[in-house]
Short mmCIF file of C-alpha atoms and ligand atoms in Angstrom, two decimals:
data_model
loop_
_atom_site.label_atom_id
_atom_site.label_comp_id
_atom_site.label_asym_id
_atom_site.label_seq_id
_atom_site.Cartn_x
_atom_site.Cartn_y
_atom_site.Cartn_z
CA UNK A 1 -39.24 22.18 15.43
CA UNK A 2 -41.20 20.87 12.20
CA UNK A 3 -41.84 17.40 11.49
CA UNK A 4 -43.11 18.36 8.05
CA UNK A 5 -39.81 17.14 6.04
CA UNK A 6 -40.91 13.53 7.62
CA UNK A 7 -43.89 13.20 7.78
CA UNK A 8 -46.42 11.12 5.11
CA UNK A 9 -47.47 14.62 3.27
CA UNK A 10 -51.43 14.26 2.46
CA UNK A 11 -51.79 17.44 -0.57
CA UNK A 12 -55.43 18.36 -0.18
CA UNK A 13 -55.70 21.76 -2.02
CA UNK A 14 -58.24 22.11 -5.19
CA UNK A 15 -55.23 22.35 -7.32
CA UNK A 16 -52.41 21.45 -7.67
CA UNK A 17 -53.97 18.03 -6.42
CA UNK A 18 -51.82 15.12 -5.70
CA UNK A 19 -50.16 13.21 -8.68
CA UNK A 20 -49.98 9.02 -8.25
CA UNK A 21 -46.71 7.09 -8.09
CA UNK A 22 -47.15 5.71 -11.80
CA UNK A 23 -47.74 9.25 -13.66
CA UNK A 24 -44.72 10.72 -11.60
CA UNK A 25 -42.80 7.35 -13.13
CA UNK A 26 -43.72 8.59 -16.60
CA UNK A 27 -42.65 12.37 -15.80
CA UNK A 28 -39.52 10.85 -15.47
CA UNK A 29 -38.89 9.01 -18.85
CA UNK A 30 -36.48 10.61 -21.57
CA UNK A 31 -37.38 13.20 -23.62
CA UNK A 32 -38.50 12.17 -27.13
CA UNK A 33 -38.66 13.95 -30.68
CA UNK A 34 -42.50 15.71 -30.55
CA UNK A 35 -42.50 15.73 -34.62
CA UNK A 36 -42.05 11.37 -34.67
CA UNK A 37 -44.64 8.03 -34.95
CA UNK A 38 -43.86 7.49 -31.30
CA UNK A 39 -44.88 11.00 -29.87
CA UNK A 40 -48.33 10.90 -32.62
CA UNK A 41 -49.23 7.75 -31.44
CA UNK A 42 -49.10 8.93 -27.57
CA UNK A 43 -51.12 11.97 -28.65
CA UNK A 44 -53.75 10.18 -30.51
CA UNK A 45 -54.37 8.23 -27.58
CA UNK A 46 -54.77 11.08 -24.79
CA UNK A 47 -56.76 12.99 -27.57
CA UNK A 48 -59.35 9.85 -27.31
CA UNK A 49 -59.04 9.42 -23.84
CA UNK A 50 -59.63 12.81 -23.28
CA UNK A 51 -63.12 12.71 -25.48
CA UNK A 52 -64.46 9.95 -23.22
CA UNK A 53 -63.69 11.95 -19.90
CA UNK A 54 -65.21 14.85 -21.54
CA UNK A 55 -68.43 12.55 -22.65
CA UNK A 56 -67.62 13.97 -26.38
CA UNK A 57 -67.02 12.59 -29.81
CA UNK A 58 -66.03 16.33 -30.63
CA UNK A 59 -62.29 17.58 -30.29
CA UNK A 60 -60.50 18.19 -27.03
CA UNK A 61 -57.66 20.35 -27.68
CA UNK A 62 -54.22 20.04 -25.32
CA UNK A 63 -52.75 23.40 -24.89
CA UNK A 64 -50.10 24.31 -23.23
CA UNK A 65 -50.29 26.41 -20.33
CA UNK A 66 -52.63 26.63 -17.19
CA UNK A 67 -56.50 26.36 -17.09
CA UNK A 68 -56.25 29.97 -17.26
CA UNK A 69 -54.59 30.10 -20.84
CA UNK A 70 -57.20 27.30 -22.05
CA UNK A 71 -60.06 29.37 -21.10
CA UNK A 72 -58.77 32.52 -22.53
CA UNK A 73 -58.12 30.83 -25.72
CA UNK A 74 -61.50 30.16 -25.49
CA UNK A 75 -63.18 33.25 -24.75
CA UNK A 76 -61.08 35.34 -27.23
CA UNK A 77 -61.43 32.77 -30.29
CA UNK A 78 -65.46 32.60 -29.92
CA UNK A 79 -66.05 36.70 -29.87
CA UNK A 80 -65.06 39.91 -31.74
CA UNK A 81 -63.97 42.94 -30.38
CA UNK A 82 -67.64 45.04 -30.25
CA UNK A 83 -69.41 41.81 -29.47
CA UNK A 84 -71.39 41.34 -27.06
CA UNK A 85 -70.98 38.89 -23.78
CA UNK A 86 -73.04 37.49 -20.75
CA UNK A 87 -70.79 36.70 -17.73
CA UNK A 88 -71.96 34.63 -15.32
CA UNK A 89 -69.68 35.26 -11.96
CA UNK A 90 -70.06 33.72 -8.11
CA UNK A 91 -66.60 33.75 -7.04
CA UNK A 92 -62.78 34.52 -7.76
CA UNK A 93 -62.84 32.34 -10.84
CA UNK A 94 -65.92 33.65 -13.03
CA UNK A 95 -64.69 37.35 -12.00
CA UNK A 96 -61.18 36.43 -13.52
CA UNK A 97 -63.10 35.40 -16.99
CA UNK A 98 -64.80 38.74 -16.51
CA UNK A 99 -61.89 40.73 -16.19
CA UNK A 100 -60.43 38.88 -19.40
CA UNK A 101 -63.11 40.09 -21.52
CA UNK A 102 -62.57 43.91 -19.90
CA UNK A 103 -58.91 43.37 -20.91
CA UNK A 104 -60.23 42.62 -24.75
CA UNK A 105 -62.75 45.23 -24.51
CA UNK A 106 -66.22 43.00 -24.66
CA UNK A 107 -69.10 44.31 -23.69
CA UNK A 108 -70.46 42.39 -21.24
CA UNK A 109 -73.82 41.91 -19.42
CA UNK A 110 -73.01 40.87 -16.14
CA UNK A 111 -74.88 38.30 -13.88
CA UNK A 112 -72.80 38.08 -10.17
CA UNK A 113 -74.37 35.97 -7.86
CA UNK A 114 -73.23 36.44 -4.00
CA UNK A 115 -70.03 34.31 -2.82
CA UNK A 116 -71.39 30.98 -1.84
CA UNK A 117 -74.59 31.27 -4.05
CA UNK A 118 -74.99 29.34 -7.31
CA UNK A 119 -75.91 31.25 -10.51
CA UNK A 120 -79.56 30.87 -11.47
CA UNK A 121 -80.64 29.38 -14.73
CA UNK A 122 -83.33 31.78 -14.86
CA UNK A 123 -80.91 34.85 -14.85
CA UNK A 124 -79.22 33.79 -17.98
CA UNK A 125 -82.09 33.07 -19.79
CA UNK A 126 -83.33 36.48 -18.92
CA UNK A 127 -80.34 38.17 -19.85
CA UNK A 128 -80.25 36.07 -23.03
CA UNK A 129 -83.46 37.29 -23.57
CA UNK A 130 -83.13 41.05 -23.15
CA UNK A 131 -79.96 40.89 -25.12
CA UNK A 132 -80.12 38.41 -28.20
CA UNK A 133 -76.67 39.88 -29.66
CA UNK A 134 -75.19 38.22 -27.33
CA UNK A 135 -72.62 35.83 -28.93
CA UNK A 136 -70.90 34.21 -25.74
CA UNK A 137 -72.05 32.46 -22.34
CA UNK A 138 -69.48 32.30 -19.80
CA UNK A 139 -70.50 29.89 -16.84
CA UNK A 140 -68.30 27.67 -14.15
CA UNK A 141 -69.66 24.97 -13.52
CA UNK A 142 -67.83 24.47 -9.83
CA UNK A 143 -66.34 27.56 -8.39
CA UNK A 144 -63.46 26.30 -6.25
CA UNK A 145 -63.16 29.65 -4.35
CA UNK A 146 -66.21 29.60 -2.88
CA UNK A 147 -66.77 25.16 -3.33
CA UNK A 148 -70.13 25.89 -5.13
CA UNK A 149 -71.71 24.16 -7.93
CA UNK A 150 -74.57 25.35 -10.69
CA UNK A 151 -77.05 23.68 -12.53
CA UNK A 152 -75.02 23.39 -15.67
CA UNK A 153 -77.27 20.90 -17.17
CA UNK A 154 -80.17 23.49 -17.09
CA UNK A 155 -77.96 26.47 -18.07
CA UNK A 156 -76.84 24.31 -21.35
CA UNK A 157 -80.36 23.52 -22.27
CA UNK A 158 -81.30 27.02 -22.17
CA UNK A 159 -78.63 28.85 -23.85
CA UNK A 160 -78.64 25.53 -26.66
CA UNK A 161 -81.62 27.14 -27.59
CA UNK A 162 -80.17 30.56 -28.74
CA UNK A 163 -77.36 31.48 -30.74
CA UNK A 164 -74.85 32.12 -28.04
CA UNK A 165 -72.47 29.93 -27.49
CA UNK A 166 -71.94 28.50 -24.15
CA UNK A 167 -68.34 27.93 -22.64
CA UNK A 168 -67.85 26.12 -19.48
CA UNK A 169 -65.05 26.37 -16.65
CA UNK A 170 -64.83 22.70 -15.95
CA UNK A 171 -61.13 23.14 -14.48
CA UNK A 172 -62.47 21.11 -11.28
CA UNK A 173 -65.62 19.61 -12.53
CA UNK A 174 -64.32 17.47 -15.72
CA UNK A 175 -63.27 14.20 -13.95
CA UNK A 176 -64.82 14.77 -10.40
CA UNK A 177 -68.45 15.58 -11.25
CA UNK A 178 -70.64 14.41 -13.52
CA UNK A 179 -70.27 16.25 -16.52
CA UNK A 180 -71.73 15.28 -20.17
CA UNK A 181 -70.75 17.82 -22.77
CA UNK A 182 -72.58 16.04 -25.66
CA UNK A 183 -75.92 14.69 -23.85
CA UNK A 184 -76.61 18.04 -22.14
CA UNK A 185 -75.26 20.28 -24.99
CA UNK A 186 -72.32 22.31 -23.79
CA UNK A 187 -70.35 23.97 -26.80
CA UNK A 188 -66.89 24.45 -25.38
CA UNK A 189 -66.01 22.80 -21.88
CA UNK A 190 -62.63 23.77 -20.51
CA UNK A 191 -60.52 21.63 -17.77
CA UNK A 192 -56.93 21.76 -16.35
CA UNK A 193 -54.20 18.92 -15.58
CA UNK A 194 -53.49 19.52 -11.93
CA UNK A 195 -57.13 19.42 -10.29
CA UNK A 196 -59.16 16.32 -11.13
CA UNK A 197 -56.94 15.13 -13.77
CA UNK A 198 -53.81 14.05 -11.35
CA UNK A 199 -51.08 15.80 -13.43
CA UNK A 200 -49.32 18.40 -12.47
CA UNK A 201 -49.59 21.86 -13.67
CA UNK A 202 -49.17 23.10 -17.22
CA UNK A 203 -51.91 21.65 -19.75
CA UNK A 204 -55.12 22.69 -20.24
CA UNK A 205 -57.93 21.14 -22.42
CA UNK A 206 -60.67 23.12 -24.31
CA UNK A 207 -63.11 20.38 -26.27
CA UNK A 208 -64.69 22.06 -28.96
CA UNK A 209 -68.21 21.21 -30.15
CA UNK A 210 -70.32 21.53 -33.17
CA UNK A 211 -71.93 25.13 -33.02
CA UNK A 212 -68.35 26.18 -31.26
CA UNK A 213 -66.48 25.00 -34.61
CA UNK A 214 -69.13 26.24 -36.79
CA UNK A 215 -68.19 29.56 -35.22
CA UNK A 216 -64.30 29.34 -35.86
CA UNK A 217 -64.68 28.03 -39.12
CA UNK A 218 -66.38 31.33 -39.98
CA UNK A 219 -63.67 33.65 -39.74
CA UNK A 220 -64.40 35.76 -37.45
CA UNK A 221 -61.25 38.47 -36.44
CA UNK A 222 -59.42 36.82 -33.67
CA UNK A 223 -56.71 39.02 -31.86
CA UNK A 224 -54.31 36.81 -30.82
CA UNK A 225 -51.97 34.30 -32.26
CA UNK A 226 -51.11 31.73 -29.59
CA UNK A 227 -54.26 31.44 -27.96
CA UNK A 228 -56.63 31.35 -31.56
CA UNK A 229 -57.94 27.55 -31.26
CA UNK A 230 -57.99 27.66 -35.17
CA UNK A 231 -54.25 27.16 -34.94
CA UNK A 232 -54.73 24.08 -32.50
CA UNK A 233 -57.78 22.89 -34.06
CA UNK A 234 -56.08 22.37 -37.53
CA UNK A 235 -53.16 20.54 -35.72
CA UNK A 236 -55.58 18.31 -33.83
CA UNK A 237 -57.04 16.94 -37.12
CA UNK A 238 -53.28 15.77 -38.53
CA UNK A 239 -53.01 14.24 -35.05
CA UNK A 240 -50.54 16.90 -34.06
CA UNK A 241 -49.77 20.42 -32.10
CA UNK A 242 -49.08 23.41 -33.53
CA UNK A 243 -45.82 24.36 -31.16
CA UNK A 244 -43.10 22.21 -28.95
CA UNK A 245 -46.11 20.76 -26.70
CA UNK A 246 -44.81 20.06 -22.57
CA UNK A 247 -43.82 16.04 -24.10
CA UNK A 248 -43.13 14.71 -20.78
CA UNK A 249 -46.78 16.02 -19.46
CA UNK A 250 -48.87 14.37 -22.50
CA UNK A 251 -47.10 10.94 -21.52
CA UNK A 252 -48.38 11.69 -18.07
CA UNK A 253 -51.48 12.46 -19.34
CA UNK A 254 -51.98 8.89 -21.40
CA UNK A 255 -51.38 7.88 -17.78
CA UNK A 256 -53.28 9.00 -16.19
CA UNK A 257 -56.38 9.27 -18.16
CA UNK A 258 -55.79 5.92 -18.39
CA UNK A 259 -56.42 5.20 -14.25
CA UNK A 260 -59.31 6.72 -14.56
CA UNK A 261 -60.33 4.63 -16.98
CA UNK A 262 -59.29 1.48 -15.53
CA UNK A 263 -61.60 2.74 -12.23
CA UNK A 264 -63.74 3.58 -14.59
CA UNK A 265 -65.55 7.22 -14.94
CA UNK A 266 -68.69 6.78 -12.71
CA UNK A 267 -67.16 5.36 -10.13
CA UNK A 268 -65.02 7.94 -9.81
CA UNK A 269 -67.52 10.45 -10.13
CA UNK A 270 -69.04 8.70 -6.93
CA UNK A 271 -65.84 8.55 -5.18
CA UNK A 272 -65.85 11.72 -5.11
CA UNK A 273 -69.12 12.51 -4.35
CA UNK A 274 -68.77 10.17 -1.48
CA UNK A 275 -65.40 11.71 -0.21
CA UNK A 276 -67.04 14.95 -0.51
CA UNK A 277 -70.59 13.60 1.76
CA UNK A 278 -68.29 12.69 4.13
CA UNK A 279 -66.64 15.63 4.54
CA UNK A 280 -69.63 17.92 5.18
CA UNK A 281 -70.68 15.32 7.73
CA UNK A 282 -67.43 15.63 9.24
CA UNK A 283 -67.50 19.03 9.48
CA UNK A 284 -71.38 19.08 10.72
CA UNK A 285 -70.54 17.30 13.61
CA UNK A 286 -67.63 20.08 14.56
CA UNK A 287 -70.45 22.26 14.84
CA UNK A 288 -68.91 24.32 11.38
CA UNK A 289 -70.42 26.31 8.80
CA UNK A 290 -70.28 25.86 5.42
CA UNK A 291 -69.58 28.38 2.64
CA UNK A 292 -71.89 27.25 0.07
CA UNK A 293 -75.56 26.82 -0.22
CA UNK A 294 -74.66 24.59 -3.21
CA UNK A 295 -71.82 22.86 -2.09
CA UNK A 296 -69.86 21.11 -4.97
CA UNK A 297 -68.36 18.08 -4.32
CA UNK A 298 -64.75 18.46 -5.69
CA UNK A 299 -64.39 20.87 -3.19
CA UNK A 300 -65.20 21.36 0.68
CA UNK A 301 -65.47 25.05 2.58
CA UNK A 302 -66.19 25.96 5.70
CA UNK A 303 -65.97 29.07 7.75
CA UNK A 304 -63.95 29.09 10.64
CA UNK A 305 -65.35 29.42 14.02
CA UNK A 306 -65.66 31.64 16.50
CA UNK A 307 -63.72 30.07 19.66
CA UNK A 308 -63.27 30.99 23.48
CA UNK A 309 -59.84 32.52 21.98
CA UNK A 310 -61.52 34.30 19.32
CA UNK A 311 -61.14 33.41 15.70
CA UNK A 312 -58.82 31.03 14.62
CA UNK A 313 -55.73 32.57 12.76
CA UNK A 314 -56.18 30.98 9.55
CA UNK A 315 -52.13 30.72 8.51
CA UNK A 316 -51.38 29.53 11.88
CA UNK A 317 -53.96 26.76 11.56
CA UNK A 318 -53.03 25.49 8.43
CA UNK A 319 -49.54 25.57 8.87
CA UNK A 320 -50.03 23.64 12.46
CA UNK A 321 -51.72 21.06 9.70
CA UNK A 322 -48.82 20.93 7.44
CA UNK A 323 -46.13 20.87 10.21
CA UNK A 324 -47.96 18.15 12.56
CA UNK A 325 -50.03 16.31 10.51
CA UNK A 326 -48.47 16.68 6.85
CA UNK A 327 -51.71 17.86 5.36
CA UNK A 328 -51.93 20.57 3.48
CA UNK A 329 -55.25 22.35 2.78
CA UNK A 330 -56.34 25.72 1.48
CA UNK A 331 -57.36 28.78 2.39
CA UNK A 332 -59.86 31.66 1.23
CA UNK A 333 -59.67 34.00 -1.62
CA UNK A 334 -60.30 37.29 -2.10
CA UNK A 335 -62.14 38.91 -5.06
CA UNK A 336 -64.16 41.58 -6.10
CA UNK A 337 -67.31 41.08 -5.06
CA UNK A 338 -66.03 38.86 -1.94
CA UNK A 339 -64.03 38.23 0.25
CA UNK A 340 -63.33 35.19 2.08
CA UNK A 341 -59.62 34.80 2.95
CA UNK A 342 -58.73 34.29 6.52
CA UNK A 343 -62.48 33.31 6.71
CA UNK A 344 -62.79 29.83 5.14
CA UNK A 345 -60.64 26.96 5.34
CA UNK A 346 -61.39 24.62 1.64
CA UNK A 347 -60.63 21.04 1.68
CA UNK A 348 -60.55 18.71 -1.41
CA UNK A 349 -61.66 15.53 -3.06
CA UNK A 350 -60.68 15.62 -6.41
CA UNK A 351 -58.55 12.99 -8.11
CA UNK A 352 -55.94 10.84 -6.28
CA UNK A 353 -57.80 10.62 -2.65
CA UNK A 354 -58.76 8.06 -0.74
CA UNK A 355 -61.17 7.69 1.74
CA UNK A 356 -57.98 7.35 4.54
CA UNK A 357 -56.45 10.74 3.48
CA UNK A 358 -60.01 12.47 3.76
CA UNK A 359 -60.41 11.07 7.28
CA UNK A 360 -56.69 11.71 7.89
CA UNK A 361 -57.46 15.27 6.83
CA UNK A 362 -60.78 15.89 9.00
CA UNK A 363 -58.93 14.24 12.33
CA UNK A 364 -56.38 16.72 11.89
CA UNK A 365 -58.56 19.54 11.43
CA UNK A 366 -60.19 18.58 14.98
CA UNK A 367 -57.20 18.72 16.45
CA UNK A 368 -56.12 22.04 15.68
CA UNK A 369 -59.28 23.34 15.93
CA UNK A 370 -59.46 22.23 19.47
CA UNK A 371 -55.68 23.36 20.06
CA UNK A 372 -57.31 26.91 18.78
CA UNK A 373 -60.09 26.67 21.45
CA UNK A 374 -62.35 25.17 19.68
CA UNK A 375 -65.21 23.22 22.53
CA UNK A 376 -65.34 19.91 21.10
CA UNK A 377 -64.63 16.79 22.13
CA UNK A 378 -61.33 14.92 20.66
CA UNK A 379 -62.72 11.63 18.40
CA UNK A 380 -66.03 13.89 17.20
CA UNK A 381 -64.92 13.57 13.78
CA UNK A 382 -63.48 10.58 13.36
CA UNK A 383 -66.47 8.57 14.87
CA UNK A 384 -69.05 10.83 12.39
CA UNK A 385 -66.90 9.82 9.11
CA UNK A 386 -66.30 6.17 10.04
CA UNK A 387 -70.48 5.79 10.90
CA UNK A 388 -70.82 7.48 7.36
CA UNK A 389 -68.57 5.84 5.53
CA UNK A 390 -69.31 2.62 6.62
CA UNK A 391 -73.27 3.21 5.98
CA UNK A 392 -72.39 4.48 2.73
CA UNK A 393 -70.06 1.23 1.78
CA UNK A 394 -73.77 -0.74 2.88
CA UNK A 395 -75.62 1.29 0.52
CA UNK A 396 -73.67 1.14 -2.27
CA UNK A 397 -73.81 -3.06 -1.66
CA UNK A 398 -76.96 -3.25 -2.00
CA UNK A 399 -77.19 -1.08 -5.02
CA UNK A 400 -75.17 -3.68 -6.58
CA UNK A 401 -77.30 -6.34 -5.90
C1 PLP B 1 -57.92 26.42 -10.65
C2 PLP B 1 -59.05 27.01 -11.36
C3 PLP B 1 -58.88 27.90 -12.41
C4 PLP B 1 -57.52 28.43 -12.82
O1 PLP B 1 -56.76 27.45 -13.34
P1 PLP B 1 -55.16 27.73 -13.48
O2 PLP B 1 -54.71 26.39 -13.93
O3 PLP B 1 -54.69 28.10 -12.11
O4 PLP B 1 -54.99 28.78 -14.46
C5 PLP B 1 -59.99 28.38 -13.07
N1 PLP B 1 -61.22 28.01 -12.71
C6 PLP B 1 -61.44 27.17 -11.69
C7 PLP B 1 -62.84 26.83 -11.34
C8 PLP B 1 -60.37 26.65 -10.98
O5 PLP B 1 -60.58 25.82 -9.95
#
């Protein structure tokens, strides 16, 4: 018998990521008119509170859709068909922007890194310099499928100093990780409402800067109609959207943007970084690996291990989670150039989660990792995270003083 329908449920996947009390209030309010005063002055608002999580005085655009659509908009708005493309791919997610562009027919020059390896600056700079056609950069800057993270202030530098135009996957970067699209020159830099942002699914945010615009203001042939950012661009400058925008999910939005605010945008950059610490120490102790050699700190992976049983079944073990525990974690993907589902077990830290859910999550994971036959002793965990995060608390107290 489950005890899942009762149970406190703890959402711990890198998207969708758990939404607080006060933005599902907001979900809930009545539909208004998108074409009034009321809606334009809700949509001014997120469109400012959006620049300062994205560290930009240039244009965020809210589009409608999944991180996905904003990044396609993206890619196909910034390129012509018979231009030329470097893209930059370590895991599920910069594979899927790679297979966009083969969809479009770009040519592209390809830098894959291994699963679990961050891309090197170096390589792009190289390939920028054997190929100075290039128009587009395609980097992310943390690749949830395989929880690794990239030098993105580096890459931004470098390609700022060619005429390619850089565009970023922040989907679970913008709002967990430090991030400045101005200060370390990123053109476009793309996010999504249900990972750090605490909304749930259906927006996603491209912010456009200088050289970007420069670029769509020339007009170059974009194939498309829906996803050209011209169309949302010239909307965004009356203050408005060019179609019947998810209402109910910009409200959320204000709302949200706003908590973040009110905690304020460092901290909870180092929330998160300390969740995310914590983790890997938690898992340490358990004697696990991890998946990354440049783990990012939205999102935690670690490889299952080997037990007296065997291997731990990795649907069995998270659904043991969900049905005894109420916590709900992810699992591994599978890609082209990797493969790590029923491997890896990914555990996350972005947005609405506190330090009590993260321990909640790693206790849990003990226990069904000793249920599987894993030799540890019960409390291993739990002891680790509370020494760390009560050393941590210490340091951060004295930084204040
Ligand atoms: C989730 C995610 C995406 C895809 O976003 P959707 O909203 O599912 O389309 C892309 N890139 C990264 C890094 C992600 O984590």
């Amino acid at each position: 018998m489950s005890t899942e329908a009762t149970l406190r449920q703890r959402l711990l996947t890198p998207g969708p990521t758990q939404v607080p009390e006060a933005v599902l209030r907001e979900l809930a309010k009545p539909i208004i008119h998108h074409r009034t005063d009321q809606f334009r002055q809700i949509f001014s608002q997120v469109s400012q509170r959006l620049r300062r999580i994205f560290c930009t005085q240039c244009p965020v655009l809210t589009i409608c859709g999944s991180g996905t659509t904003a990044f396609e908009a993206a890619q196909v708005s910034l390129i012509s068909p018979g231009q030329k493309a470097v893209t930059c791919a370590s895991g599920k997610f910069g594979e899927r922007w790679q297979d966009v562009y083969d969809v479009y027919g770009i040519e592209q020059v390809r830098i894959n890194a291994p699963w679990g390896h961050a891309i090197e600056p170096e390589r792009i700079a190289q390939a920028l310099q054997q190929h100075p056609d290039a128009k587009v950069v395609t980097v992310v800057h943390s690749e949830t499928s395989t929880a690794t993270g990239c030098d993105l202030k580096s890459i931004a530098q470098l390609v700022a100093s060619t005429d390619a135009i850089l565009i970023v996957d922040g989907i679970t970067s913008v709002g967990a990780l430090p991030v400045e699209m101005d200060a370390w020159g990123i053109d476009v830099l793309v996010a999504g409402s249900q990972k750090a942002l605490m909304l749930p699914p259906g927006l996603g945010f491209v912010a456009v800067g200088d050289r970007a615009r420069h670029r769509l203001d020339r007009s170059i042939s974009v194939h498309c109609y829906n996803l050209d950012l011209r169309r949302w661009l010239s909307s965004y400058e009356k203050n408005d959207v060019p179609f019947t925008p998810p209402i109910s999910l910009i409200r959320a939005l204000s709302v949200a943007l706003e908590m973040i605010e009110r905690e304020g945008l460092q901290r909870v950059w180092s929330r998160t970084s300390r969740l995310a610490a914590g983790t890997r120490e938690g898992l340490r102790v358990l004697g696990l690996k991890l998946i990354s050699a440049m783990p990012s700190d939205s999102v935690t992976g670690a490889f299952y291990p080997q037990t007296t049983a065997g291997s731990v079944d990795d649907g069995t073990f998270r659904a043991a989670l969900r049905q005894r525990h109420g916590i709900h974690i992810a699992g591994g993907q599978k890609g082209r150039c990797g493969d790590f589902a029923g491997r890896i077990f990914r555990v996350s830290h972005m947005g609405h989660i506190s330090e009590m859910d993260t321990r909640a999550a790693l206790v849990a994971i003990e226990a069904e990792l000793i249920a599987a036959g894993h030799p540890v002793k019960r409390g291993t965990t739990g002891k680790a995270i509370e020494r760390f995060f009560n050393d941590s608390v210490i340091a951060s107290h004295v930084e204040e003083e």
